[in-house]
PDB file of C-alpha atoms in Angstrom:
ATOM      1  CA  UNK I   1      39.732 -46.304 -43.059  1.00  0.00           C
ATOM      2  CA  UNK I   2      39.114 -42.794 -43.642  1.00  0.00           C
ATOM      3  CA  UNK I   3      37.853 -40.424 -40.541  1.00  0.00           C
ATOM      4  CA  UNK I   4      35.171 -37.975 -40.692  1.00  0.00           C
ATOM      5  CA  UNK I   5      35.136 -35.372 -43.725  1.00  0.00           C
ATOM      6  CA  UNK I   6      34.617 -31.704 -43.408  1.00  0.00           C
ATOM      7  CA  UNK I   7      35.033 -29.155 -45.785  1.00  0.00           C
ATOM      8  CA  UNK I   8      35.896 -26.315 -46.349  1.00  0.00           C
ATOM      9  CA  UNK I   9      38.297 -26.323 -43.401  1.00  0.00           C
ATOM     10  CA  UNK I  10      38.224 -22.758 -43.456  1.00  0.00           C
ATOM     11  CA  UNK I  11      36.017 -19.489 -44.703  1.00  0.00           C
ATOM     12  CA  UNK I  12      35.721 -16.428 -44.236  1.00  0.00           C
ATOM     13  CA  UNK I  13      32.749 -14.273 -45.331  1.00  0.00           C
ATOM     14  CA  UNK I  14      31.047 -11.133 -44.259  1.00  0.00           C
ATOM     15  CA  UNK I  15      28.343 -10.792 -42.184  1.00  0.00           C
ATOM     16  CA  UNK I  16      24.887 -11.483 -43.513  1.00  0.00           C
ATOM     17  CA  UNK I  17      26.011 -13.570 -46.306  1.00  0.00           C
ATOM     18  CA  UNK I  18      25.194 -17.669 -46.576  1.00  0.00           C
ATOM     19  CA  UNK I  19      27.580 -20.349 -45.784  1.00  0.00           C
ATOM     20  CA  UNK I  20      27.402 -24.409 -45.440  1.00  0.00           C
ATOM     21  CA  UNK I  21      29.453 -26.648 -44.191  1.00  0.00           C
ATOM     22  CA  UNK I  22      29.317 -30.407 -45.397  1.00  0.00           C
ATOM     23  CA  UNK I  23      30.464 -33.831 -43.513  1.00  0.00           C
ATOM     24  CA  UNK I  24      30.820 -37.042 -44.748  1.00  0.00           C
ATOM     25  CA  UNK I  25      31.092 -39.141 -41.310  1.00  0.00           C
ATOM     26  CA  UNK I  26      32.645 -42.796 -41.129  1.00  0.00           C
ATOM     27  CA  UNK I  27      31.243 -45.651 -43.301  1.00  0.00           C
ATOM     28  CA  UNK I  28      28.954 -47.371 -41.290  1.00  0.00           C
ATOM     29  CA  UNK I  29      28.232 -44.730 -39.101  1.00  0.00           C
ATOM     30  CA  UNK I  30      24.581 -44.173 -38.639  1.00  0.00           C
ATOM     31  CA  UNK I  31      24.373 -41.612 -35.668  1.00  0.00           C
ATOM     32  CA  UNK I  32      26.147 -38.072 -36.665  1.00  0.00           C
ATOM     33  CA  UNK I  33      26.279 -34.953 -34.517  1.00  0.00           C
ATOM     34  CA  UNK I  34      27.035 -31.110 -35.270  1.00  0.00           C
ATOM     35  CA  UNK I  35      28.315 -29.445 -32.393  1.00  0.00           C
ATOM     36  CA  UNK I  36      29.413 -25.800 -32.184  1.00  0.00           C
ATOM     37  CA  UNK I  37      32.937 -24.695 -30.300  1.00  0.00           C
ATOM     38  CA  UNK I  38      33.698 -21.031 -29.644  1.00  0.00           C
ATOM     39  CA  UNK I  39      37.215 -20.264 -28.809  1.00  0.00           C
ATOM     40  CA  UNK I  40      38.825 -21.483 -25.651  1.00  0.00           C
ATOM     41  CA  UNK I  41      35.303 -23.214 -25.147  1.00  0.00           C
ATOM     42  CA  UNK I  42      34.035 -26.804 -25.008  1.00  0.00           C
ATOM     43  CA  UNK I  43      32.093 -28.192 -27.742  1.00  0.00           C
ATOM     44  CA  UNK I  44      28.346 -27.459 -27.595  1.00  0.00           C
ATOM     45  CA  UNK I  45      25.808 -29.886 -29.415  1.00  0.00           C
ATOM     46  CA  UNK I  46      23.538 -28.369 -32.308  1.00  0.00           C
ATOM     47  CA  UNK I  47      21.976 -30.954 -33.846  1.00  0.00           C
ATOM     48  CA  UNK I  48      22.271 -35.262 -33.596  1.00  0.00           C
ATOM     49  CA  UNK I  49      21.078 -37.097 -36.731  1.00  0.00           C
ATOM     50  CA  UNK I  50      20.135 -41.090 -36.317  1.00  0.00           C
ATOM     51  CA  UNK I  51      20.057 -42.021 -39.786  1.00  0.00           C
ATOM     52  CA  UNK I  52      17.966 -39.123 -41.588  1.00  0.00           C
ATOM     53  CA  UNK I  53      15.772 -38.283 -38.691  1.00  0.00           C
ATOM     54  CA  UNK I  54      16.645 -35.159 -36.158  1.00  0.00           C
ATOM     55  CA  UNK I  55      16.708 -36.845 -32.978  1.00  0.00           C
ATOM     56  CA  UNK I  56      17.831 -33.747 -30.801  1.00  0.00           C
ATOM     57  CA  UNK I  57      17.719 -29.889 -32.427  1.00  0.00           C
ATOM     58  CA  UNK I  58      17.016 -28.175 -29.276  1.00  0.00           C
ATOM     59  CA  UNK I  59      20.398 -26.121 -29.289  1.00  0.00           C
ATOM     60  CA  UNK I  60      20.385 -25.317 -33.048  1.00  0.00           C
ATOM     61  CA  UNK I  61      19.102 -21.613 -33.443  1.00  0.00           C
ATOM     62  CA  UNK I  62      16.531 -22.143 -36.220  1.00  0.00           C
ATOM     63  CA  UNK I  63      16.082 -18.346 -37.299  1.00  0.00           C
ATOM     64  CA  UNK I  64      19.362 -18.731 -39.327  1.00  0.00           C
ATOM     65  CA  UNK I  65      20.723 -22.149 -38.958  1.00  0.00           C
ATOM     66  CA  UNK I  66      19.688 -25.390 -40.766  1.00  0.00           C
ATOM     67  CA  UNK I  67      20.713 -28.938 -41.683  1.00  0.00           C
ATOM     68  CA  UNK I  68      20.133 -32.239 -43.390  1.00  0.00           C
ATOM     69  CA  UNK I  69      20.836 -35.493 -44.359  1.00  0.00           C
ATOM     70  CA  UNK I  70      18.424 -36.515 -46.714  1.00  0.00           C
ATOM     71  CA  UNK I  71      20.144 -40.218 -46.996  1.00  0.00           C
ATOM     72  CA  UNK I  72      21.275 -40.961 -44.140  1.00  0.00           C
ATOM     73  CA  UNK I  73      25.121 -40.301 -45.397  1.00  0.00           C
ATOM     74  CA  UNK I  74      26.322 -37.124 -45.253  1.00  0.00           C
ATOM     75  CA  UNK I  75      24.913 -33.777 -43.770  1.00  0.00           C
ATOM     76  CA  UNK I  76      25.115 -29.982 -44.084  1.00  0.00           C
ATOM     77  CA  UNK I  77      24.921 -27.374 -41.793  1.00  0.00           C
ATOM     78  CA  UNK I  78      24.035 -24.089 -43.377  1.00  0.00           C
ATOM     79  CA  UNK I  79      23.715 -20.222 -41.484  1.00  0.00           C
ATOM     80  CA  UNK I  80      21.986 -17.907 -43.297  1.00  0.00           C
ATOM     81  CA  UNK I  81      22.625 -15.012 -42.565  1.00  0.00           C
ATOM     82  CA  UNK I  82      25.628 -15.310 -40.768  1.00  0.00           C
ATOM     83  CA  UNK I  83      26.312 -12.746 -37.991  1.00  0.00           C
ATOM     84  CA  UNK I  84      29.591 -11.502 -36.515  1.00  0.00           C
ATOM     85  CA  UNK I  85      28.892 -14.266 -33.627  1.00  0.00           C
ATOM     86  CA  UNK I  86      28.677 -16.702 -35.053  1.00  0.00           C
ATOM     87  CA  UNK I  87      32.637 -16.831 -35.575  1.00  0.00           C
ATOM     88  CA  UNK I  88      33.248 -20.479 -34.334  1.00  0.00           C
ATOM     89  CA  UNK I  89      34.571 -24.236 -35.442  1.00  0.00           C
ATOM     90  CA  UNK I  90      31.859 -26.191 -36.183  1.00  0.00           C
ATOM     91  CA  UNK I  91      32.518 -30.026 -35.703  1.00  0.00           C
ATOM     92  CA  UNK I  92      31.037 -32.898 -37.097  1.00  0.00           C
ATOM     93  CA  UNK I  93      31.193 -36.082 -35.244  1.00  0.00           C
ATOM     94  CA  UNK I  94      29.788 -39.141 -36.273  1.00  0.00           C
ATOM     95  CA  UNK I  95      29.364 -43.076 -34.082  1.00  0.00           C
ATOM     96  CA  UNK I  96      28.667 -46.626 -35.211  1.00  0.00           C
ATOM     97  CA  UNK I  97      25.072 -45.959 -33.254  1.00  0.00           C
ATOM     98  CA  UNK I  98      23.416 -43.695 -30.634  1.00  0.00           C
ATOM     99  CA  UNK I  99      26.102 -45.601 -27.581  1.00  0.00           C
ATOM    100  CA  UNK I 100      29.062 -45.640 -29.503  1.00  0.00           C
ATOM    101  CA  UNK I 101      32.470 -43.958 -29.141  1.00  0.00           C
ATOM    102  CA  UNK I 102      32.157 -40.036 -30.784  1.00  0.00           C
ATOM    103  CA  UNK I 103      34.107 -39.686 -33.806  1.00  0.00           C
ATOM    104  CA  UNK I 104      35.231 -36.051 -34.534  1.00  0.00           C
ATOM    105  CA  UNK I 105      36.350 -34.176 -38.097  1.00  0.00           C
ATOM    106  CA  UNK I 106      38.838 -31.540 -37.778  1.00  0.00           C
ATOM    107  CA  UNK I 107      36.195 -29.094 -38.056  1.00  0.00           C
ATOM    108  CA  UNK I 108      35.152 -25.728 -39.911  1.00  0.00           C
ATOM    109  CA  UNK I 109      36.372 -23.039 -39.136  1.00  0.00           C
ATOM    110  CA  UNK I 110      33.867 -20.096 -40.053  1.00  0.00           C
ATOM    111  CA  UNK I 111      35.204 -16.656 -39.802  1.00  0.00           C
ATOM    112  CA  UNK I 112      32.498 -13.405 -40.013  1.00  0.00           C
ATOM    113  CA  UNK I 113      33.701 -10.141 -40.816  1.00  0.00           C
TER     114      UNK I 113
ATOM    115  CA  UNK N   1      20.245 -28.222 -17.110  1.00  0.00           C
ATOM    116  CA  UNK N   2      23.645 -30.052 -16.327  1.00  0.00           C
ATOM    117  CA  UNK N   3      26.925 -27.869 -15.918  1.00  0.00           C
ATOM    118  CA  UNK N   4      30.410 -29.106 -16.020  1.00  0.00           C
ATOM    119  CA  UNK N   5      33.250 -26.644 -14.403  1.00  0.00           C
ATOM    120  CA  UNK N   6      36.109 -27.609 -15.442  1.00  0.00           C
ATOM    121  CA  UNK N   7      40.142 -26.574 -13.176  1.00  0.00           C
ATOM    122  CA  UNK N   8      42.442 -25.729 -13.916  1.00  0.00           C
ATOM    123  CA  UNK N   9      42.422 -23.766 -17.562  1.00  0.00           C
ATOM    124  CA  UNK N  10      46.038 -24.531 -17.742  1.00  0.00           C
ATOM    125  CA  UNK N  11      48.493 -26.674 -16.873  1.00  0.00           C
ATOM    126  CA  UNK N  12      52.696 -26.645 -16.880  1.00  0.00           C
ATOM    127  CA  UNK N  13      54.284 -29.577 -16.326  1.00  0.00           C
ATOM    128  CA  UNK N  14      57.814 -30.696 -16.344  1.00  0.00           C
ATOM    129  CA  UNK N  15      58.398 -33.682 -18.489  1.00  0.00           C
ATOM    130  CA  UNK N  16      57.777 -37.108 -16.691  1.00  0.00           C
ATOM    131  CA  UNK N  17      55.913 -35.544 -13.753  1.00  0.00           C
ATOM    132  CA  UNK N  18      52.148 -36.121 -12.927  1.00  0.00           C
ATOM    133  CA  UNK N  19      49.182 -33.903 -14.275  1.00  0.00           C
ATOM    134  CA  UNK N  20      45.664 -34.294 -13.211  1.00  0.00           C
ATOM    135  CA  UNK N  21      42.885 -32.167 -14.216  1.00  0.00           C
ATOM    136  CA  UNK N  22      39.319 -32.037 -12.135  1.00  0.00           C
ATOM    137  CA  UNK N  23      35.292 -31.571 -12.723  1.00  0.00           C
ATOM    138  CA  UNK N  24      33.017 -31.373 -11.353  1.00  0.00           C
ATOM    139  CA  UNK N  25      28.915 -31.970 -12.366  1.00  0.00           C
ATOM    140  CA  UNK N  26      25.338 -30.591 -11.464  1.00  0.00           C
ATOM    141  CA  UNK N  27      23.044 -33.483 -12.848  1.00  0.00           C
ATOM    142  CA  UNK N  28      23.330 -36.473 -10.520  1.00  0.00           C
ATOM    143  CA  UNK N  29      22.061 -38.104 -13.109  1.00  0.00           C
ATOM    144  CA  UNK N  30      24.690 -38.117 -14.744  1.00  0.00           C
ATOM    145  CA  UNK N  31      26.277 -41.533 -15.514  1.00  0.00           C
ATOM    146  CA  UNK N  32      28.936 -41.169 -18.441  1.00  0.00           C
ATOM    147  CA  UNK N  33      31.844 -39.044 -18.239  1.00  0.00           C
ATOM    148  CA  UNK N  34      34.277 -39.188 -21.045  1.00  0.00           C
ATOM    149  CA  UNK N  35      37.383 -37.083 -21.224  1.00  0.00           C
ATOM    150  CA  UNK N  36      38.665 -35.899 -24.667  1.00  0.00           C
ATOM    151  CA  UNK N  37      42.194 -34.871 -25.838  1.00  0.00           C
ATOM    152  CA  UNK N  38      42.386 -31.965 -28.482  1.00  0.00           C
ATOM    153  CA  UNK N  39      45.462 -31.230 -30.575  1.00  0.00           C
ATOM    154  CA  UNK N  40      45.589 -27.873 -32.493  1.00  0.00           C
ATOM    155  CA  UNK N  41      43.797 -27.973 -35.472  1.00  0.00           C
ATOM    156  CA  UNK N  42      42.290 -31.045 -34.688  1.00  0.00           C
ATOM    157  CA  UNK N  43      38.688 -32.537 -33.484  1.00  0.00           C
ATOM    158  CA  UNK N  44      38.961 -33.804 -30.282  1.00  0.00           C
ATOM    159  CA  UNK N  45      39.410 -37.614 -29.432  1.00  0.00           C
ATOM    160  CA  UNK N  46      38.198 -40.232 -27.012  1.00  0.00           C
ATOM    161  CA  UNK N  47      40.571 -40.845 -24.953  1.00  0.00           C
ATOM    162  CA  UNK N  48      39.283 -42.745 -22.156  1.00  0.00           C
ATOM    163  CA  UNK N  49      35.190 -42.811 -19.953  1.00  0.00           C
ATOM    164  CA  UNK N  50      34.263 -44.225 -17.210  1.00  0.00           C
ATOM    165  CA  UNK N  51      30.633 -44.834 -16.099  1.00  0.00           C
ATOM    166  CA  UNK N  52      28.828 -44.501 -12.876  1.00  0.00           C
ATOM    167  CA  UNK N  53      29.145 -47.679 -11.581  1.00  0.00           C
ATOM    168  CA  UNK N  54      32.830 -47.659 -11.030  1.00  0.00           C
ATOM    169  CA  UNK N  55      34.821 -45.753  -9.549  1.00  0.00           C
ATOM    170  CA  UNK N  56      38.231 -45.657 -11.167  1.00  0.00           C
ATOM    171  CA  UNK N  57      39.538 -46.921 -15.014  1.00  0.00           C
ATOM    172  CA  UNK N  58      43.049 -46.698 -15.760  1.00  0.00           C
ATOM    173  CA  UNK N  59      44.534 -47.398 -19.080  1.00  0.00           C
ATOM    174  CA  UNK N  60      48.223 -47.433 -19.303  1.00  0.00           C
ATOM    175  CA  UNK N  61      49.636 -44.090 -18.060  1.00  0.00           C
ATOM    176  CA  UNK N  62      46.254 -42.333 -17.914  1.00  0.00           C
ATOM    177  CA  UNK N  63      43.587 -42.981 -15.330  1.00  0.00           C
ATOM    178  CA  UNK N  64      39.803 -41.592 -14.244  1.00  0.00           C
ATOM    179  CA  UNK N  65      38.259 -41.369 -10.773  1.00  0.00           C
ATOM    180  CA  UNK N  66      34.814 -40.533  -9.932  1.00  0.00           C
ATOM    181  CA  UNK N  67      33.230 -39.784  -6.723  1.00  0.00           C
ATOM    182  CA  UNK N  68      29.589 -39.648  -7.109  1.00  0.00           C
ATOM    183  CA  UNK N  69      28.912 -38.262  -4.010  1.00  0.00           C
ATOM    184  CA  UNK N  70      31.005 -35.360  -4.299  1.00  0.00           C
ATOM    185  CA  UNK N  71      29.898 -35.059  -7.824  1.00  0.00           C
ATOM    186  CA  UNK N  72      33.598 -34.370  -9.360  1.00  0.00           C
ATOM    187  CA  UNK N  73      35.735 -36.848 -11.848  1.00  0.00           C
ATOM    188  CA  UNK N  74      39.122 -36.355 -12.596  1.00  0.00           C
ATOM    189  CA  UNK N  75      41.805 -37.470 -15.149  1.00  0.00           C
ATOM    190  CA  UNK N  76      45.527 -38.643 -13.923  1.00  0.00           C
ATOM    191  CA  UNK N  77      48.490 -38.673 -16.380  1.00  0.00           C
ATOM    192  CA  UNK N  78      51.607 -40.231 -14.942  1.00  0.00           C
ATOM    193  CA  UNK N  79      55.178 -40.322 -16.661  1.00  0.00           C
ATOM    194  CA  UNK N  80      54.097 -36.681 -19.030  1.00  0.00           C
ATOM    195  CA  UNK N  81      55.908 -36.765 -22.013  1.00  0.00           C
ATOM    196  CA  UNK N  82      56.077 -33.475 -24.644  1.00  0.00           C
ATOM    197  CA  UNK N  83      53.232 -35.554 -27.181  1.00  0.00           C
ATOM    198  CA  UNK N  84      50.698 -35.214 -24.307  1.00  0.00           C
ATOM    199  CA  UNK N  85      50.905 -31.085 -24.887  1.00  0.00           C
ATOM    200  CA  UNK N  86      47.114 -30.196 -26.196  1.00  0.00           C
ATOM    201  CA  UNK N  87      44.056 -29.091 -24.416  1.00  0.00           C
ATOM    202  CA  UNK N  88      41.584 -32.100 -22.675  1.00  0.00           C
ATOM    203  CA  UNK N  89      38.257 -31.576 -21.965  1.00  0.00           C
ATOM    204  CA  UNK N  90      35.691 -33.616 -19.653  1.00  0.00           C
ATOM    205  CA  UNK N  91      32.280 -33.596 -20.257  1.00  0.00           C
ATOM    206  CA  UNK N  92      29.211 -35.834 -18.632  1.00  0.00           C
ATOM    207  CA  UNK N  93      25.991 -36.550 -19.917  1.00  0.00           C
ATOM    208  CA  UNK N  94      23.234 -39.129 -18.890  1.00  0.00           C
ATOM    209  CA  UNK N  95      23.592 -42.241 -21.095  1.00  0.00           C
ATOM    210  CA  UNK N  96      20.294 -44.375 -21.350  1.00  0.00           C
ATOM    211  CA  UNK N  97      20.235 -48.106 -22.170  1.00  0.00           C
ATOM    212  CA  UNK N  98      20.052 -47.311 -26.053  1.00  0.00           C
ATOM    213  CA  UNK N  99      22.427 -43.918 -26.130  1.00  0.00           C
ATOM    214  CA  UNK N 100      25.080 -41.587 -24.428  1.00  0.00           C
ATOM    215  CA  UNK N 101      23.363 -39.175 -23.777  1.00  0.00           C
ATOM    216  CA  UNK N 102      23.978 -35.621 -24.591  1.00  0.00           C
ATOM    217  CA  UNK N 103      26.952 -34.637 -23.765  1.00  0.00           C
ATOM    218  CA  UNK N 104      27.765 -31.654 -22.088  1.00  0.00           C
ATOM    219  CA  UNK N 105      31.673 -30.214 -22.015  1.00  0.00           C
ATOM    220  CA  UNK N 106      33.751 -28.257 -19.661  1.00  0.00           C
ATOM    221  CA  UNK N 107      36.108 -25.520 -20.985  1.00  0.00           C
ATOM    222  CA  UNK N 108      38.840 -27.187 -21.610  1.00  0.00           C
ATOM    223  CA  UNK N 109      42.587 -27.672 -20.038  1.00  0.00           C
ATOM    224  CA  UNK N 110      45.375 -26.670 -22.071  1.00  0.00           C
ATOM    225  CA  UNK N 111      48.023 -28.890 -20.525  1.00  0.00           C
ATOM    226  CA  UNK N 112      51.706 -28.003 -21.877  1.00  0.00           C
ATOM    227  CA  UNK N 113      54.793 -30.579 -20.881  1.00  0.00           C
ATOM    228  CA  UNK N 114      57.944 -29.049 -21.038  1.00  0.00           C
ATOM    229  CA  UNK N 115      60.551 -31.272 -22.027  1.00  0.00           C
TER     230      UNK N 115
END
């Protein structure tokens, strides 16, 4: 079965341009997370999905960064207008429901110049 | 907020020794702590939790302890071998009946076994 889908796996833009990531988490997977992880950091949550809804956005910076997942399938994160800091990987993880077992992709890696 | 300090930032080990990696927690609340391996260019994975109500879980050559008291957990690897190379990270968060919680991480160990 195939594990959580992120693309691209890398980009690089300059600053103040518009980028989005997309994930396509596990079949089945209801509950779907977008966390944020700096270099030689842990992974910090942005945003948890369950289903469509936005259960917990409290650490997503909502001047510049948005997401969605209008069916309840896939997401996308976008930044707009990316800044120098906001250099990062940006995971997606994804679990059979709100207790289960956090799936990661191999993550985004967004580079600003 | 909870805050998860994570020792040491890395680790050298000679193949087949011991590692074991330590953090500690604010929240008391806090009643999961999973511990997650990452391998370079990869997500990280689950690679073993334990929850508050126990105070040890051991799955074949890795183990967890937690001491609630002290607030601290820590992850045991016996019998290294070079495949166990990456960089683990702890993390804690207080799981409810009907989710885990949000998870907060530590900064990661980059653990390297030398053959």
């Amino acid at each position: 079965e195939a594990g959580v889908v992120q693309s691209p796996r890398y980009k690089i833009i300059e600053k103040k341009q518009p980028v989005a990531f997309w994930c396509n988490p596990i079949s089945g997977h209801n509950t779907l997370y977008w966390y944020l992880q700096n270099l030689g950091q842990g992974p910090e949550l942005l945003i948890r999905y369950e289903n469509e809804e936005a259960v917990d956005d409290s650490q997503l910076p909502k001047d510049r960064f948005s997401a969605e997942r209008l069916k309840g399938v896939d997401s996308t994160l976008k930044i707009q207008p990316a800044e120098l800091g906001d250099s990062a990987v940006y995971l997606c993880a994804s679990s059979l429901g709100p207790t289960g077992e956090l799936f990661f992709g191999e993550g985004s890696r967004l580079t600003v110049l | 907020g909870e805050n998860v300090e994570q020792h040491p930032s890395t680790l050298s080990v000679q193949e087949g020794d011991s590692a074991v990696i330590k953090c500690t927690y604010s929240d008391s609340a806090s009643n999961y702590f999973p511990w997650y391996k990452q391998e370079l260019g990869k997500g990280p994975q689950l690679i073993i939790d334990i929850r508050s109500n126990v105070g040890e879980k051991k799955d074949q050559r890795i183990a967890v302890t937690l001491n609630k008291t002290a607030k601290h957990f820590s992850l045991h690897i016996t019998e290294t071998q070079p495949e166990d190379s990456a960089v683990y990270f702890c993390a804690a968060s207080r799981a409810g009946s009907s989710n885990t919680g949000k998870l907060i991480f530590g900064q990661g160990t980059t653990l390297q076994v030398k053959p």
